[in-house]
Coordinates of C-alpha atoms and ligand atoms in Angstrom, one line a residue:
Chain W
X264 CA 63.6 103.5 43.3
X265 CA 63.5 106.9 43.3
X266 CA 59.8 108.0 44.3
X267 CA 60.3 105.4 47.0
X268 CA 63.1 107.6 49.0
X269 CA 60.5 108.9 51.9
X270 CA 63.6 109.7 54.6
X271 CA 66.2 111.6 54.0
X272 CA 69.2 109.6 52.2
X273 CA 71.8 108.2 54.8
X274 CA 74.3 106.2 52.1
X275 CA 74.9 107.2 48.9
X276 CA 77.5 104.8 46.9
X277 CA 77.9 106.0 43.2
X278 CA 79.9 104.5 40.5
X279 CA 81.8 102.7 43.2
X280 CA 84.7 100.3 41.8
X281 CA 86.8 98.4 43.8
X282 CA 90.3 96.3 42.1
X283 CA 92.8 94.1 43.9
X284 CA 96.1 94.7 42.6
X285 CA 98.6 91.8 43.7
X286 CA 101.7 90.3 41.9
X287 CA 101.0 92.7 39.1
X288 CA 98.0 90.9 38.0
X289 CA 94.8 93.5 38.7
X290 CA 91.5 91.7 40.2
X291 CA 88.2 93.7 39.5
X292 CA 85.9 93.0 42.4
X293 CA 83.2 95.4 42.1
X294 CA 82.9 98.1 39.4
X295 CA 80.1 100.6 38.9
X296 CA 78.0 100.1 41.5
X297 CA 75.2 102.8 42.5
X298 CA 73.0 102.3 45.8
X299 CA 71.1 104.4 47.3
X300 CA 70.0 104.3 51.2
X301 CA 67.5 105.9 53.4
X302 CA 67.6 106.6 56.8
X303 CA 66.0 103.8 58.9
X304 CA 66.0 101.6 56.3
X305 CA 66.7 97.5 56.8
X306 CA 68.3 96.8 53.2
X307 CA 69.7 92.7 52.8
X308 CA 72.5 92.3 50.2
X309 CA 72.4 89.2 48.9
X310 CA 75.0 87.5 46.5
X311 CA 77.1 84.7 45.5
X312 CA 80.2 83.7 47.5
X313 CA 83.3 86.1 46.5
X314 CA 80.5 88.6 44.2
X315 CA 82.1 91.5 46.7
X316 CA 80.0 91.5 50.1
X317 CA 82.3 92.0 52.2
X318 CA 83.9 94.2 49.9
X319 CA 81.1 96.4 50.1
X320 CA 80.8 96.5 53.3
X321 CA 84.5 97.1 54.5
X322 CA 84.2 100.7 51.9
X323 CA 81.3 101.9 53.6
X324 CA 83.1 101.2 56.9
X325 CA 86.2 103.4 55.5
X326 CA 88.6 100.0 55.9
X327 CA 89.1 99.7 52.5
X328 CA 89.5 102.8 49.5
X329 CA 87.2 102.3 46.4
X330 CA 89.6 102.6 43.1
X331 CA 86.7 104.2 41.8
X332 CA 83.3 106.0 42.5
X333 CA 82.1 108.2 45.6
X334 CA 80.8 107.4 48.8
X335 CA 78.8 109.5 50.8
X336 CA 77.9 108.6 54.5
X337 CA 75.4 111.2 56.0
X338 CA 74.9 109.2 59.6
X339 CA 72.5 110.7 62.2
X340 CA 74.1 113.6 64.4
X341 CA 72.4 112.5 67.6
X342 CA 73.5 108.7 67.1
X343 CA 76.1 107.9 70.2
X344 CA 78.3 106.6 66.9
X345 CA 77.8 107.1 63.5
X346 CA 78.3 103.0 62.5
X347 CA 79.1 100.1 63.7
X348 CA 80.0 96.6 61.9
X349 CA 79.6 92.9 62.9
X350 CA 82.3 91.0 61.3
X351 CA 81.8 87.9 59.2
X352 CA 84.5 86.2 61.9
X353 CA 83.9 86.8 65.5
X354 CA 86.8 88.8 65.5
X355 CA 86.5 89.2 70.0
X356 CA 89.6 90.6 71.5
X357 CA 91.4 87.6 73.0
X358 CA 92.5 89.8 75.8
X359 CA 89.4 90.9 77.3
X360 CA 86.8 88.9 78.9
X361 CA 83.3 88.7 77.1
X362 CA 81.8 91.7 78.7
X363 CA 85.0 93.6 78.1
X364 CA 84.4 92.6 74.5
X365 CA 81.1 94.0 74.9
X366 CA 82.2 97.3 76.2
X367 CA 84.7 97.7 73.6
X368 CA 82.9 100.3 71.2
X369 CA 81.5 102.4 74.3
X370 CA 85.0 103.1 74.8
X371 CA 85.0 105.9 72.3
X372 CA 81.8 107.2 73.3
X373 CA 81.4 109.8 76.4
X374 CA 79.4 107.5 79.0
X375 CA 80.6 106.6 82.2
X376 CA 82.3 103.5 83.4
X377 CA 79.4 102.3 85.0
X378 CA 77.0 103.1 82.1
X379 CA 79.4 101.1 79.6
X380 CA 78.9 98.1 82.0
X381 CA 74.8 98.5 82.0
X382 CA 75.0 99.0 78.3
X383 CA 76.7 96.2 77.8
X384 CA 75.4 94.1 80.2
X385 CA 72.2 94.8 77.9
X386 CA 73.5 93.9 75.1
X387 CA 74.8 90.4 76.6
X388 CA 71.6 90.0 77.6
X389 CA 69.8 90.6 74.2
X390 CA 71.9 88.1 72.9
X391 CA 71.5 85.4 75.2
X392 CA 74.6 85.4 76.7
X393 CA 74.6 87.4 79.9
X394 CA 75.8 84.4 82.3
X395 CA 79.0 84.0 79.5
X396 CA 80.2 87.3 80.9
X397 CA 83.0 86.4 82.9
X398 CA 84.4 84.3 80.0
X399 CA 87.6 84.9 77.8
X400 CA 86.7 84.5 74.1
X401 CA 88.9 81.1 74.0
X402 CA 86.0 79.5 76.6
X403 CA 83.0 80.1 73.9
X404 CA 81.3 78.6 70.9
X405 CA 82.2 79.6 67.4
X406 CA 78.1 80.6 67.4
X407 CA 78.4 82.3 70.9
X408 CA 81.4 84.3 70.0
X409 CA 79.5 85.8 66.5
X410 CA 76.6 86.4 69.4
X411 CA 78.8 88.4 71.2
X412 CA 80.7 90.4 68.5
X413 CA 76.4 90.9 68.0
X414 CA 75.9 92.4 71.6
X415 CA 79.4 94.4 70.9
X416 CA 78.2 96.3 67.5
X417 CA 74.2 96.6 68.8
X418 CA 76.2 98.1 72.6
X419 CA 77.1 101.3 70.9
X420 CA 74.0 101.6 69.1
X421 CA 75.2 103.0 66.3
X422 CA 73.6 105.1 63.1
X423 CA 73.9 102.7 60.8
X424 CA 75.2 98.9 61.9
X425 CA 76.9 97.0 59.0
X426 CA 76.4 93.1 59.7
X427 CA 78.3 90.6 57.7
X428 CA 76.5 87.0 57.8
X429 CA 75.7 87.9 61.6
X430 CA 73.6 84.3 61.4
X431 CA 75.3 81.9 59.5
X432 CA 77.4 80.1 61.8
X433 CA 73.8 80.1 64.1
X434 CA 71.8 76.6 64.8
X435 CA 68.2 77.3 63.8
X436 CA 66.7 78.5 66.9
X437 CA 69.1 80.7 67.8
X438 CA 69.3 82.0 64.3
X439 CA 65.1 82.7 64.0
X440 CA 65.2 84.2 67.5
X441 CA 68.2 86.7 66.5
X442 CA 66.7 87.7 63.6
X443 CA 63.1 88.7 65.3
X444 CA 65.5 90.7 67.4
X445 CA 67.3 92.6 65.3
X446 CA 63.5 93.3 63.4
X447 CA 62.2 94.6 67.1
X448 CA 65.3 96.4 67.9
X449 CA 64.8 98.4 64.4
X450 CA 61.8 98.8 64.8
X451 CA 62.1 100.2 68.5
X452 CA 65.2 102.5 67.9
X453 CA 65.2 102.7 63.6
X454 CA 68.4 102.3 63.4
X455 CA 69.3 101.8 59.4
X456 CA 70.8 98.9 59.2
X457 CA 72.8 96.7 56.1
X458 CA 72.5 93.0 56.7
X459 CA 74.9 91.5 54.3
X460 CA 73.5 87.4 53.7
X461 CA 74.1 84.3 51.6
X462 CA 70.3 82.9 52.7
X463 CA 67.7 84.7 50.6
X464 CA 64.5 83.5 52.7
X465 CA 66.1 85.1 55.7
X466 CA 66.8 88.2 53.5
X467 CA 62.7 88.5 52.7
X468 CA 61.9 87.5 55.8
X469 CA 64.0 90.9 57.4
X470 CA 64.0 93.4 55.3
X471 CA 62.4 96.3 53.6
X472 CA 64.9 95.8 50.1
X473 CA 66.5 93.0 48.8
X474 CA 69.8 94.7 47.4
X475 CA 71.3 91.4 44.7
X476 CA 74.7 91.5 44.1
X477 CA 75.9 89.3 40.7
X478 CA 78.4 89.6 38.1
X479 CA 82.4 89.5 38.4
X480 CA 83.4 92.2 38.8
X481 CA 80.0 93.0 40.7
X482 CA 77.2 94.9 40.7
X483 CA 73.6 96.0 41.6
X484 CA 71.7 93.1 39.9
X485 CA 68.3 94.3 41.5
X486 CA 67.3 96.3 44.7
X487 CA 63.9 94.8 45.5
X488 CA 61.4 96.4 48.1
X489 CA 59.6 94.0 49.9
X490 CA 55.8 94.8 50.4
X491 CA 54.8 92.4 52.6
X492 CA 53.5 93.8 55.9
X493 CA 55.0 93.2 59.2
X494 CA 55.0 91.0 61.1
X495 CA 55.6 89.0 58.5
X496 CA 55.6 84.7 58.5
X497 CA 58.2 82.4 57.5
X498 CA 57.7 80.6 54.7
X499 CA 54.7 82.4 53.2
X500 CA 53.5 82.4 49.8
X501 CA 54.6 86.1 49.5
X502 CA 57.7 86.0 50.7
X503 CA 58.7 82.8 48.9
X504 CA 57.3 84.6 45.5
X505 CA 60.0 87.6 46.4
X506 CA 62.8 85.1 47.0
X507 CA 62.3 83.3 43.9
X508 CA 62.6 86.6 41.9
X509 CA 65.8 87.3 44.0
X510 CA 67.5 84.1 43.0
X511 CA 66.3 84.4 39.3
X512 CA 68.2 88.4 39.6
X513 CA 71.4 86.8 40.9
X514 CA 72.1 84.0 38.4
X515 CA 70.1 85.8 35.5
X516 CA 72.6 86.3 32.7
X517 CA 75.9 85.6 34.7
X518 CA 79.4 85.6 32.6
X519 CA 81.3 83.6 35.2
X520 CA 81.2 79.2 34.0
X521 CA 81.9 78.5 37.8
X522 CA 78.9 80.5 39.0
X523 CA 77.0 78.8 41.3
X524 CA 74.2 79.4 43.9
Chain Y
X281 CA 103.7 54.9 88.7
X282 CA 104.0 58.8 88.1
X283 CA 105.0 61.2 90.8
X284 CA 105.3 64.9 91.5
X285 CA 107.0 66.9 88.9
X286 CA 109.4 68.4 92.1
X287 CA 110.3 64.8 93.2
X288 CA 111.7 64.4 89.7
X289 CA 113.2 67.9 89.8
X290 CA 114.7 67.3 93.9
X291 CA 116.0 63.8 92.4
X292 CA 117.8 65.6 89.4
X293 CA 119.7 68.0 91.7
X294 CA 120.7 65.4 94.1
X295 CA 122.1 63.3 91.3
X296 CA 124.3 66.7 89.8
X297 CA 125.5 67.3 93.4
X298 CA 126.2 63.7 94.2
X299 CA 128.6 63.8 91.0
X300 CA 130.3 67.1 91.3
X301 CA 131.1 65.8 95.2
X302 CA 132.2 63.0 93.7
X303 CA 134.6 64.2 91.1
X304 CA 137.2 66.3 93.7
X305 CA 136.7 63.2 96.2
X306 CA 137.7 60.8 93.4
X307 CA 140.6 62.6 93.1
X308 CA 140.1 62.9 89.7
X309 CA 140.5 66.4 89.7
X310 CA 142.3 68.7 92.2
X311 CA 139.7 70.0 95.0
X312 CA 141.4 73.1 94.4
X313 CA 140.6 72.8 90.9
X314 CA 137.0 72.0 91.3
X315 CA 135.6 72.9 94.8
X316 CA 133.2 70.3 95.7
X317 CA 129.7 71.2 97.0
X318 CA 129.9 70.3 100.7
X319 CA 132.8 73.2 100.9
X320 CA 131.1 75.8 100.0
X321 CA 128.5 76.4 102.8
X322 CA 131.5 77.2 105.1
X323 CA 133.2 79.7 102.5
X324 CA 130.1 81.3 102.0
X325 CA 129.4 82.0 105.4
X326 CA 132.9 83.4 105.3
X327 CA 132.3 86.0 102.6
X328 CA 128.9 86.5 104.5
X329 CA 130.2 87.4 107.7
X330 CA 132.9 89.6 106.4
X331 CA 130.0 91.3 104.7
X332 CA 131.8 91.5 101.1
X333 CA 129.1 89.0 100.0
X334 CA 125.9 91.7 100.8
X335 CA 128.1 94.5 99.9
X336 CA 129.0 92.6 95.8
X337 CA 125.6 91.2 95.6
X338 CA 124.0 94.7 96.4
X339 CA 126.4 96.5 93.6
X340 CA 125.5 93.6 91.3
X341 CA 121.6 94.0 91.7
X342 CA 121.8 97.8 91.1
X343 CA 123.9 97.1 88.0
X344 CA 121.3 94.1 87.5
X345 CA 118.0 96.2 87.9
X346 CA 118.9 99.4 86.2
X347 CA 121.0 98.1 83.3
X348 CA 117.8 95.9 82.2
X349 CA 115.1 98.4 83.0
X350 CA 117.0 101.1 80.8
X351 CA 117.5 98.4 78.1
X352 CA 114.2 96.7 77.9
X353 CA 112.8 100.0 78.7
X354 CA 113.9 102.0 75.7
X355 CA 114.3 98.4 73.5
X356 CA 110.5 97.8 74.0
X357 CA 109.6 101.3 73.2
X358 CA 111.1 101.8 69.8
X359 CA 110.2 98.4 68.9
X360 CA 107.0 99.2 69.1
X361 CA 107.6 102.3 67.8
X362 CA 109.4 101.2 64.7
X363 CA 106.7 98.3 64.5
X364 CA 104.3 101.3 64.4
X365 CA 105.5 102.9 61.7
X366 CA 106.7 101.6 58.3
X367 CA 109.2 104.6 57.6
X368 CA 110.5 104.6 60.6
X369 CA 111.5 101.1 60.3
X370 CA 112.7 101.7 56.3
X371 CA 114.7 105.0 57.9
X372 CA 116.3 102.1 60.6
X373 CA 117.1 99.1 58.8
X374 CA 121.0 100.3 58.2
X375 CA 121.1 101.8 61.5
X376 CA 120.2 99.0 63.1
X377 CA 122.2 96.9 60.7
X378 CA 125.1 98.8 61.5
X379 CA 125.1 98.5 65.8
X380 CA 123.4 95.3 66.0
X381 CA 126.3 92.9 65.6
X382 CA 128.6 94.9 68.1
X383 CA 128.9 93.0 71.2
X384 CA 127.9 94.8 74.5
X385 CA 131.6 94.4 76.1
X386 CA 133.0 96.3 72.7
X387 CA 131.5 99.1 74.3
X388 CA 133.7 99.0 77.0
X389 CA 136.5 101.5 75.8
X390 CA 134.1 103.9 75.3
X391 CA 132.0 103.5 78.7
X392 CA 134.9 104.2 80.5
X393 CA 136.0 107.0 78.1
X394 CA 131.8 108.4 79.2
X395 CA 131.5 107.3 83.0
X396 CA 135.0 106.3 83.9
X397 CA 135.3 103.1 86.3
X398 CA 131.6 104.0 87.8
X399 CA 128.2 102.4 88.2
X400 CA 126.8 104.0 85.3
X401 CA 129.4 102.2 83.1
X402 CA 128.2 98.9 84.0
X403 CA 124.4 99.8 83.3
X404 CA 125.1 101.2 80.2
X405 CA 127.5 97.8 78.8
X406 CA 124.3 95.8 80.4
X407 CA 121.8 97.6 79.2
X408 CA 123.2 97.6 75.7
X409 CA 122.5 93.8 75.7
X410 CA 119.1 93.9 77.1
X411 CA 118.0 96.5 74.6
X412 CA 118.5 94.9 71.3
X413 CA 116.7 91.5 72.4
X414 CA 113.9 93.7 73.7
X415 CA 113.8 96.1 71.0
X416 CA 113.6 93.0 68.3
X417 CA 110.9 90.6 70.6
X418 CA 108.9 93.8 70.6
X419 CA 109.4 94.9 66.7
X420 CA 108.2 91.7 65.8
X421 CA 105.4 91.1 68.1
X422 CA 103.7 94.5 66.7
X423 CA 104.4 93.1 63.1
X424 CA 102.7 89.9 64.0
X425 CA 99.8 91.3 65.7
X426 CA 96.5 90.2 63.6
X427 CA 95.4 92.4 61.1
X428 CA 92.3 91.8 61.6
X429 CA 91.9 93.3 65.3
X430 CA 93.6 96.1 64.0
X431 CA 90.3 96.6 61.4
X432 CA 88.1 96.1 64.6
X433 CA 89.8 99.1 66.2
X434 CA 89.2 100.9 63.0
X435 CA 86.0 99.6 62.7
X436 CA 85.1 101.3 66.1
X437 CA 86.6 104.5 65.7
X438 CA 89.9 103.8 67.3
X439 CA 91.7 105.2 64.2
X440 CA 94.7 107.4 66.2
X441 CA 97.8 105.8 66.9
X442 CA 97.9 106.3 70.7
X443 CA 94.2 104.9 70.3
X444 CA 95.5 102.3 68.4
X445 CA 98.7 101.4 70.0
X446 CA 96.5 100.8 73.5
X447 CA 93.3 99.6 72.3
X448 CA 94.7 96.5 70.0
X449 CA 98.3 96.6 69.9
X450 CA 99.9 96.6 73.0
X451 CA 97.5 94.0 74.5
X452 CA 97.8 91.9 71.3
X453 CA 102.0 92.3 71.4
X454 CA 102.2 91.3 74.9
X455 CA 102.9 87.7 74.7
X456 CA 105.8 88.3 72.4
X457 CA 106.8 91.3 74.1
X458 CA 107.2 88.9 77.2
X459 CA 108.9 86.3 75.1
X460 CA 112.2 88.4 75.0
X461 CA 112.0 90.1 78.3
X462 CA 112.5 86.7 79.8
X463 CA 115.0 85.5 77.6
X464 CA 116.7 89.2 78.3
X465 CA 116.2 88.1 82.3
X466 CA 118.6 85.8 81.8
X467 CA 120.9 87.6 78.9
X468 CA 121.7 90.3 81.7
X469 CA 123.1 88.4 84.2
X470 CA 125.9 87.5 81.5
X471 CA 126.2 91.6 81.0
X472 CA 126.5 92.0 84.6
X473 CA 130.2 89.9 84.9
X474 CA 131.4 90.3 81.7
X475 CA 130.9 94.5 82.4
X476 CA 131.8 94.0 85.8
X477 CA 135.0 92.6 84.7
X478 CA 136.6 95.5 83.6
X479 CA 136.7 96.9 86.8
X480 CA 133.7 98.6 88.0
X481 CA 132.9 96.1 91.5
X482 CA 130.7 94.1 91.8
X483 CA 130.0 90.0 91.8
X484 CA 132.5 90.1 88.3
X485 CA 135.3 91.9 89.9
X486 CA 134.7 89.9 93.1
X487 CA 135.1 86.7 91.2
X488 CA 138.2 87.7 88.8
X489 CA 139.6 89.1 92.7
X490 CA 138.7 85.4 93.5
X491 CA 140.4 83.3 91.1
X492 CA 143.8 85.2 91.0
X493 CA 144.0 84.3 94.6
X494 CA 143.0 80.6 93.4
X495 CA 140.1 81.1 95.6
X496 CA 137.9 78.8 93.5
X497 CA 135.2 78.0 96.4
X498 CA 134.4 81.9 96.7
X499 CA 134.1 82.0 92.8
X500 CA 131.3 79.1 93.0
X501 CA 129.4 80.4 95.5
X502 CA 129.4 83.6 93.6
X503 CA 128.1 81.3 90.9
X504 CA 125.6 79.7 92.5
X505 CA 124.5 83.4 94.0
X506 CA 124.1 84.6 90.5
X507 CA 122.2 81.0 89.7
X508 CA 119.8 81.6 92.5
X509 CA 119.2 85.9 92.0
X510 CA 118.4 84.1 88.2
X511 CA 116.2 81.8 89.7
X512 CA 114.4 84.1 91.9
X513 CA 113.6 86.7 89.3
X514 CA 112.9 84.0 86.4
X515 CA 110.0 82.7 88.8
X516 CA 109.4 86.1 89.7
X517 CA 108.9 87.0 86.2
X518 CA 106.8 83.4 85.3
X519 CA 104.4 84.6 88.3
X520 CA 103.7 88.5 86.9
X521 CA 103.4 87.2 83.0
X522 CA 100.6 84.4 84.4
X523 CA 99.1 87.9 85.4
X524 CA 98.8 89.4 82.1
X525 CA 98.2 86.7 80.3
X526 CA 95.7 85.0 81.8
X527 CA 93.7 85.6 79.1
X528 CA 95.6 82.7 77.0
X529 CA 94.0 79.4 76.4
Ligands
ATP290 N1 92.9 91.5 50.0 C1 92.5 90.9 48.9 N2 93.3 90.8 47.8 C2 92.9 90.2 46.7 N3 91.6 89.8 46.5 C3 90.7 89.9 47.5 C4 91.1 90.5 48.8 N4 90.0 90.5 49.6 C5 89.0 90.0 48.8 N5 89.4 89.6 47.6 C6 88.6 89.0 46.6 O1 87.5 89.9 46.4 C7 86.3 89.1 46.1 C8 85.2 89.5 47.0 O2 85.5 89.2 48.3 P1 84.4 89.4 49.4 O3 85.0 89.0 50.7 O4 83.9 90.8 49.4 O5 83.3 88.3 49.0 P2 81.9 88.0 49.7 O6 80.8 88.4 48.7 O7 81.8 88.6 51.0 O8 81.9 86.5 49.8 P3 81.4 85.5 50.9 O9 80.0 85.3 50.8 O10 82.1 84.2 50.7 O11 81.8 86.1 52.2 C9 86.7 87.7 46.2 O12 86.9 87.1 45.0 C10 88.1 87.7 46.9 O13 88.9 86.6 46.5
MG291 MG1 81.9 87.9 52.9

């Protein structure tokens, strides 16, 4: 992994443990886990359901404190925010209207009022939702609410965007289209961004490493760079090759009887 | 066949004024005794004219007004406050504990030890009142605001209080917030006789003046005054919280 880091390194997690402690009884969700991230890099974690995804995710966005380890977040100075996270839920203000929703994070940042609204606008756009505008949150899809807590984390265009099963409540269509996106967007602006999944084909298909997560408590089962040049196709022989040997590292030698995939 | 919600509403009023006109005419009970509806038109016009009516209402509303802004006021602020901040609330519990369960009125002795037999006594026995509903609606509509919009704050840098307390809270607390600011709407008017009673005037004093002189008409249409300032504000107050939350399914 080493020889590989070309950029300079934008996350550095070492030794990172994370426990639950509630009615005395101490749960171990993550425990000496190392990952290292370059700038500009698209890394997929990938791991079963409860493994410590979200976990993850939540320490590196400073809402939850590691029992253990060090985290080291070296975001990009000229970035208009250093990160920015899509929820697993929607998680849309009720109160504001969908391009409010939008404008949310530009809130903290210095542009003008009217800026915020093109920005967002933008976003909404990029998204697919751009006529939704005028809605409340209430009058949406579950899909088109994840699609605009999307446009809401991509608005601020941050350093690094955390995105937590962006896809998964997504039909097909919507879901491809998204995800060539979010691969032209990086590519355009090269943002580094961690794109936390429970589909491995769509983890091949979008990234530069495959980062599996196993074990209970959890850690790095494998951090896979995927060589296949871009653009890449769906479904071919290469990637399906890689995302054989992904599923292989996350049930390989697993403790847990109720493991499953 | 199903007809307008107000013909229903029209009918229910005609059917409670048909019985209370009945009752005195009956002679069930002494008109005296109960004042029957079509006798009161011509005793409020009395106590119109003689301009007493403008001149209690007015002393009433100012009692009305101030006593519940300085209540809810200060109530919704260090509910939100205390909703805020965990040590805060540990620091309150016996505090609160300790004044909660004294009725407004037991204040009375002391508000006229403070402001003597003035306005400011009645807004501070009113206010009183209004404060503790407000102050608990709005301490527990902070506590039940969703964590998770909180994290979203977080998530996008809104990590101060102020930031915090405007961004998700406030918005988020605003339904419950409303919830006891209405049923306060209608706790004051209670405040405003029972601390008008003790002698500062107003529609109270007017009323206990009133029934001493067996005036029981003039004591209804104060009633029914009181009834309809209620009214007024309670649709008043239906109308401005459509406003801010017409964001609710
Ligand atoms: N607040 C909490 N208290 C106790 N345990 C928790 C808490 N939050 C999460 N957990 C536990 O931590 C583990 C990891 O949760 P996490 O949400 O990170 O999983 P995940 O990998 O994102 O799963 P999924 O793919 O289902 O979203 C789970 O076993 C969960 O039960
Ligand atoms: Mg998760």
């Amino acid at each position: 992994m080493e020889a590989m880091i070309s950029s300079p390194r934008i996350i550095h997690i070492e030794d990172l443990g994370l426990a639950f402690e509630q009615d005395g009884r101490r749960t171990e969700v993550l425990r000496g886990l190392d990952l290292d991230i370059c700038a500009g890099e698209f890394i997929a974690i990938v791991g079963a359901s409860g493994v410590g995804k979200s976990t993850l995710l939540r320490v590196l966005m400073d809402l939850a404190k590691p029992t253990t380890g060090r985290v080291t977040i070296t975001p990009d100075p000229n970035a208009e925010r250093p990160m920015a996270m899509v929820f697993q839920d929607a998680r849309l203000l009720p109160w504001r209207r969908v391009l409010s929703n939008v404008m949310f994070g530009l809130e903290k940042t210095s542009l003008s009022k009217s800026e915020r609204v093109t920005r967002a606008t933008e976003a909404l756009k990029l998204v697919g939702l751009a006529e939704m505008a005028a809605r409340w949150p209430h009058q949406l899809s579950g899909g088109q609410r994840q699609r605009v807590a999307l446009a809401r984390a991509l608005a601020v265009r941050p350093s690094i965007l955390l995105m937590d099963e962006p896809f998964s409540a997504l039909d097909v269509a919507t879901r491809e289209n998204l995800q060539d996106e979010l691969i032209r967007i990086r590519a355009e602006t090269g943002r580094t961004i961690l794109f936390v999944t429970h589909d491995i084909d769509e983890a091949v298909y979008m990234a530069d490493k495959v980062v599996a997560l196993g074990g209970k408590p959890g850690v790095v089962r494998s951090n896979r760079k995927i060589d296949v040049p871009r653009p890449r196709r769906r479904g071919s022989i290469a990637l399906a090759e890689i995302a054989q040997d992904v599923r292989i590292d996350i049930t390989a030698d697993h403790r847990d009887p109720d493991f499953v995939i | 066949m199903r007809l307008h919600p107000t013909v229903y509403a029209a009918a229910g009023l005609l059917v409670f004024l048909g019985i209370w006109e009945a009752v005195p005419a009956s002679g069930l009970i002494q008109s005296s005794l109960l004042p029957p509806p079509s006798e009161l038109p011509k005793a409020f016009m009395r106590e119109f004219r003689s301009g007493l009516w403008a001149q209690y209402v007015g002393l009433s509303l100012n009692h009305y007004i101030l006593g519940f802004l300085v209540g809810a006021g200060l109530g919704t602020m260090l509910g939100v406050i205390t909703g805020m901040s965990v040590r805060l609330e540990w620091s309150l519990a016996w505090v609160v504990r300790l004044l909660r369960p004294i009725p407004n009125l037991a204040w009375a002795p002391f508000a006229i030890i403070w402001f003597g037999v003035d306005q400011a006594n009645a807004i501070f026995i009113i206010s009183i009142g209004v404060f503790w509903i407000a102050f608990f609606a709005a301490l527990g509509a902070v506590h039940g605001v969703d964590r998770d919009l909180i994290e979203v704050a977080d998530a996008f840098g809104f990590r101060s209080a102020p930031e915090r307390l405007f961004k998700v809270l406030l918005p988020a607390a605003t339904p419950g917030i409303l919830i006891g600011l209405r049923t306060a709407l209608g706790q004051a008017w209670m405040a405003v006789v029972a601390a008008e009673l003790s002698g500062v005037s107003g529609l109270g004093s007017r009323m206990m003046q009133a029934s001493s002189l067996l005036a029981t008409d003039i004591v209804v249409v104060y009633m029914l005054t009181m009834a309809a300032l209620y009214g007024i504000m309670d649709a008043g107050f239906m109308l401005l919280q459509g406003k801010l939350l017409k964001w609710k399914p």
